[in-house]
GROMACS .gro file of C-alpha atoms in nm:
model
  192
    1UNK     CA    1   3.927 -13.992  11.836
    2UNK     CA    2   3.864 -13.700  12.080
    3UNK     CA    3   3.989 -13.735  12.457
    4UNK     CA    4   3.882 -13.555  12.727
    5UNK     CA    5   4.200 -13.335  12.727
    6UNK     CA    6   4.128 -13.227  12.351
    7UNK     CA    7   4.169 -12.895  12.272
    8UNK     CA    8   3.840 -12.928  12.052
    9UNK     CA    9   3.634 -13.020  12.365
   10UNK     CA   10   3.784 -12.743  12.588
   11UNK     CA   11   3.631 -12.371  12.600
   12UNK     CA   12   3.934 -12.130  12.547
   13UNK     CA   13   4.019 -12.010  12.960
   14UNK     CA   14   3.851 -11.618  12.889
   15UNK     CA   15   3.558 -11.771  12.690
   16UNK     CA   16   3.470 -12.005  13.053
   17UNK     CA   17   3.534 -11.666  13.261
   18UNK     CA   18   3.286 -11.499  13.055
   19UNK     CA   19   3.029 -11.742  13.095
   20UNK     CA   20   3.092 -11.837  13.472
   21UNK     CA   21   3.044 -11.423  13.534
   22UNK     CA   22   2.712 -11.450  13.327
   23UNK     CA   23   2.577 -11.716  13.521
   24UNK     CA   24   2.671 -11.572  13.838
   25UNK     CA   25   2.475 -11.245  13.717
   26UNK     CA   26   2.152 -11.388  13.602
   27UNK     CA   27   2.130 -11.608  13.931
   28UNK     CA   28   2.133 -11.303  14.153
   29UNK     CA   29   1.891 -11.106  13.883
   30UNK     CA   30   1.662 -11.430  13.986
   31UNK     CA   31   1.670 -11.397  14.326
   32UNK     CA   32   1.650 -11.060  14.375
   33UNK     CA   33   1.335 -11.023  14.122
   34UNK     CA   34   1.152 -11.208  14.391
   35UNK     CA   35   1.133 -10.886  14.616
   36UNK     CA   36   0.950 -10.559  14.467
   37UNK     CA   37   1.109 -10.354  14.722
   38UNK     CA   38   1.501 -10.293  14.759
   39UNK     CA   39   1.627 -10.139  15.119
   40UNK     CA   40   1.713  -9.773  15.090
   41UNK     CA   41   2.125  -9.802  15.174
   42UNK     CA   42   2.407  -9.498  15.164
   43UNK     CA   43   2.536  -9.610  14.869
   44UNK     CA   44   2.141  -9.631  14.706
   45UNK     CA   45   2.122  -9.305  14.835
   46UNK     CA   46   2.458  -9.162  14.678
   47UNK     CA   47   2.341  -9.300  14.342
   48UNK     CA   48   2.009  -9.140  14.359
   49UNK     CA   49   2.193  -8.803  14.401
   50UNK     CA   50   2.421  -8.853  14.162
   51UNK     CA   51   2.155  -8.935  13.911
   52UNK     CA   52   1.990  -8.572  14.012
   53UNK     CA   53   1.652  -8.829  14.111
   54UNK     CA   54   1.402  -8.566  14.262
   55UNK     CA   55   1.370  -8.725  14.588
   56UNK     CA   56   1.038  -8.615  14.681
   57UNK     CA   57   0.862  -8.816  14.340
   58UNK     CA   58   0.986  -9.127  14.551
   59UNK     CA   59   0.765  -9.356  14.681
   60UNK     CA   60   0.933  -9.496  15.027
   61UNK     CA   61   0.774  -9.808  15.220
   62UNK     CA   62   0.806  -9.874  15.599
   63UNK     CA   63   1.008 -10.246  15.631
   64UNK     CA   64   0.832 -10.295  16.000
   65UNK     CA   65   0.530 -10.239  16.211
   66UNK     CA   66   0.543  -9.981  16.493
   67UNK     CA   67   0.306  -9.804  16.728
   68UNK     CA   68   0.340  -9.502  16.883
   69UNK     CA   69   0.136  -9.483  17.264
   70UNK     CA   70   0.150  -9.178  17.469
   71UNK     CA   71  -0.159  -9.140  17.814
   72UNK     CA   72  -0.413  -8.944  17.781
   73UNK     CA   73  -0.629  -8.780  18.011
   74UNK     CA   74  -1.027  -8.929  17.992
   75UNK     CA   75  -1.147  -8.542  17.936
   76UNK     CA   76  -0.892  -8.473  17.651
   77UNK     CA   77  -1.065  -8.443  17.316
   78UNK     CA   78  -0.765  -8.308  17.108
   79UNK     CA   79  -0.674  -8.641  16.996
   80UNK     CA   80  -0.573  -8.556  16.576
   81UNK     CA   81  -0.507  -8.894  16.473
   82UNK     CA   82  -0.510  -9.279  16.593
   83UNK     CA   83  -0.732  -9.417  16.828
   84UNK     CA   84  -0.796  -9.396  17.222
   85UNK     CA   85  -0.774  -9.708  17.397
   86UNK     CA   86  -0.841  -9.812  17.743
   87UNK     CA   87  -0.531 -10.010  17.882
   88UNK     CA   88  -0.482 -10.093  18.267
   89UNK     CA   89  -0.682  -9.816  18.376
   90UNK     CA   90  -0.547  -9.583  18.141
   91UNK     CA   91  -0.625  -9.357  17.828
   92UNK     CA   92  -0.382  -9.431  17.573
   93UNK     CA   93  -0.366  -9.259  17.200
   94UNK     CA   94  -0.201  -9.549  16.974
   95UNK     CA   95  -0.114  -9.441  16.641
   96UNK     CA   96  -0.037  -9.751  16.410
   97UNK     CA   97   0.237  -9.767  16.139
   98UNK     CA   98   0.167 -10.098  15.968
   99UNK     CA   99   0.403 -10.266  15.762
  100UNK     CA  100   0.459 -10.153  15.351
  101UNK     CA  101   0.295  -9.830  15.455
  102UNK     CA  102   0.368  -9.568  15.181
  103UNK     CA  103   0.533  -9.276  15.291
  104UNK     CA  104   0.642  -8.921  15.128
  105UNK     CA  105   0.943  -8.721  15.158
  106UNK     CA  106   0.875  -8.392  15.358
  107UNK     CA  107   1.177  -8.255  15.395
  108UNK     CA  108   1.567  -8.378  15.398
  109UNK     CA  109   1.756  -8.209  15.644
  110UNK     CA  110   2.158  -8.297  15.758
  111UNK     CA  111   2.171  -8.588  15.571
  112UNK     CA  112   1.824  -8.694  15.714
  113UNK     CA  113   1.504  -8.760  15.587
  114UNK     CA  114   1.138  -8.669  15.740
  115UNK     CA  115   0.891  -8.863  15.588
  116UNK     CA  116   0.522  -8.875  15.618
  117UNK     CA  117   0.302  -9.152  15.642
  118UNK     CA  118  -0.012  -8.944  15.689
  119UNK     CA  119  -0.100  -8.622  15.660
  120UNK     CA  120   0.163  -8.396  15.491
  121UNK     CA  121   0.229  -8.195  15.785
  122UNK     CA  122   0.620  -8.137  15.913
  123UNK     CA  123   0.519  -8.220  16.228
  124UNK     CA  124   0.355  -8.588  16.133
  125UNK     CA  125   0.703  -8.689  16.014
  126UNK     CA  126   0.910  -8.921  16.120
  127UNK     CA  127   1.322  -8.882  16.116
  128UNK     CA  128   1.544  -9.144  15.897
  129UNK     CA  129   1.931  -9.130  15.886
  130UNK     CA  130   2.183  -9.356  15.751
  131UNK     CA  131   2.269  -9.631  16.079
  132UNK     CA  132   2.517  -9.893  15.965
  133UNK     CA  133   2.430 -10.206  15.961
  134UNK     CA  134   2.486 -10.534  15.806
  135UNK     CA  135   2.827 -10.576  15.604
  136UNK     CA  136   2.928 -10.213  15.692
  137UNK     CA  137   2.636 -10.078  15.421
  138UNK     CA  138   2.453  -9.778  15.616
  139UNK     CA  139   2.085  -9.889  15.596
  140UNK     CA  140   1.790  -9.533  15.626
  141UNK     CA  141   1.625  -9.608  15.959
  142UNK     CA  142   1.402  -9.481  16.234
  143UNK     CA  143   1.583  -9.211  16.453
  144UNK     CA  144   1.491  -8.945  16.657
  145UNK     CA  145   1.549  -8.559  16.620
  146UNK     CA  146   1.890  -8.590  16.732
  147UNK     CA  147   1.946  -8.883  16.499
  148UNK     CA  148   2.029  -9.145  16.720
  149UNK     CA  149   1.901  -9.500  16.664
  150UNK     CA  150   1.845  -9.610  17.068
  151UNK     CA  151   1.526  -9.391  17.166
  152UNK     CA  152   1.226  -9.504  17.329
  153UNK     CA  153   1.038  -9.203  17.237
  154UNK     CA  154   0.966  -8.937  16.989
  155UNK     CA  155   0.758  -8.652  16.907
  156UNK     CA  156   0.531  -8.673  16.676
  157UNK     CA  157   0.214  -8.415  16.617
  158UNK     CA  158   0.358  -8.199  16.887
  159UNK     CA  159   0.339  -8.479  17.174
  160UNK     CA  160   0.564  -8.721  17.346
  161UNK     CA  161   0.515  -9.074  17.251
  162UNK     CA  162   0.638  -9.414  17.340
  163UNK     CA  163   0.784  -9.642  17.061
  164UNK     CA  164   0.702 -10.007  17.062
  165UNK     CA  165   0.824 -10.188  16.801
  166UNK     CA  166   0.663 -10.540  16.657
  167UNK     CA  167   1.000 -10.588  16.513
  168UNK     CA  168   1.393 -10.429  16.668
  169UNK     CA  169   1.363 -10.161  16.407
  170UNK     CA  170   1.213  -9.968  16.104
  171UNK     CA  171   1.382  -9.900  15.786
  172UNK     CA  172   1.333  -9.768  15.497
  173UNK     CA  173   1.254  -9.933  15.126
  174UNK     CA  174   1.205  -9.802  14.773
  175UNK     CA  175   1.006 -10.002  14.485
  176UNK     CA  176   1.243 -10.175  14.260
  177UNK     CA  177   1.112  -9.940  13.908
  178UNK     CA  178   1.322  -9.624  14.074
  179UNK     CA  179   1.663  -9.846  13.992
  180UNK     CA  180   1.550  -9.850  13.631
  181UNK     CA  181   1.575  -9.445  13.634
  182UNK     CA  182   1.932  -9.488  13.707
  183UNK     CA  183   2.241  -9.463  13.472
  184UNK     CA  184   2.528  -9.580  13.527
  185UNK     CA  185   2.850  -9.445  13.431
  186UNK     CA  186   3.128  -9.729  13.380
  187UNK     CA  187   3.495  -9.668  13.203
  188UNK     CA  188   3.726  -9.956  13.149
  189UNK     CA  189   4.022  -9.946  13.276
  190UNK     CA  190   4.304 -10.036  12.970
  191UNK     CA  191   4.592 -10.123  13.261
  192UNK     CA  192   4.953 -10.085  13.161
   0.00000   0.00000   0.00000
């Protein structure tokens, strides 16, 4: 008769490792195939280069709303994008960035990244650079020129406008299929 200390009943100790490691893997794989988008992070970005990935073929994706406000006078008529609004009195241009907006990579420049959401002009871009964030990880977000993450406004087709965000930032995202382009290089190491 078997007991519950049998060796028969047991899985030999590496053989539970294995399978404990398995199970761990396949539960994240399950969680994180809910999302289609994956947050653009140093470390993505490091891959990406290392992988020789032509950056510009990348489609990126906006994680938050913004708008972008500057005043206008009534006689002005050199509004190029957005719309005018009347607001306490005032003129305003607002120029929308909704949420999930697809973007393209104009230029990358110091380690940052100008992307355009419209028009593929330089100077409809907006500046990403690697801010840390969560856990240490360094997450592509909305800077200014200078690259600093506490602005309240930027230029953007040659004018001055105001930032209000819907959310306390913008950052950047990349669609899940550019992972599949990558390889990954792993030795095992034999010890001693």
């Amino acid at each position: 008769m078997l007991t519950a200390n049998s060796p028969s009943n047991v899985l030999p100790n590496p053989y539970l490792k294995i399978m404990k490691k398995i199970l761990l893997i396949l539960s994240v794989l399950s969680l994180a195939s809910c999302q289609k988008n994956v947050y653009l992070t140093g470390s993505l970005m490091h891959q990406l280069q290392e992988n020789e990935l032509d950056l510009t073929r990348i489609q990126y994706y906006n994680d938050n709303p913004l708008y972008l406000e500057r005043e206008v006078p009534s006689s002005d008529a050199n509004i190029k994008s957005g719309k005018v609004i009347f607001k306490n009195g005032r003129y305003i241009n607002r120029i929308s960035l909704e949420k999930g907006t697809p973007g393209k990579l104009q230029k990358e420049n110091a380690g940052h990244l100008l992307l355009s959401f419209e028009n593929s002009k330089e100077d409809n871009s907006l500046h990403f650079g690697p801010v840390a964030g969560e856990k240490g990880e360094f997450f592509y977000q909305l800077v200014d020129a200078q690259g600093s993450p506490a602005f309240s406004r930027l230029d953007y087709e040659g004018n001055k406008y105001l930032v209000i965000y819907k959310k306390p930032r913008v950052r950047i995202m990349l669609s899940k299929s550019v992972l599949n382009n990558l390889k990954i290089k792993v030795r095992r190491m034999k010890g001693n």
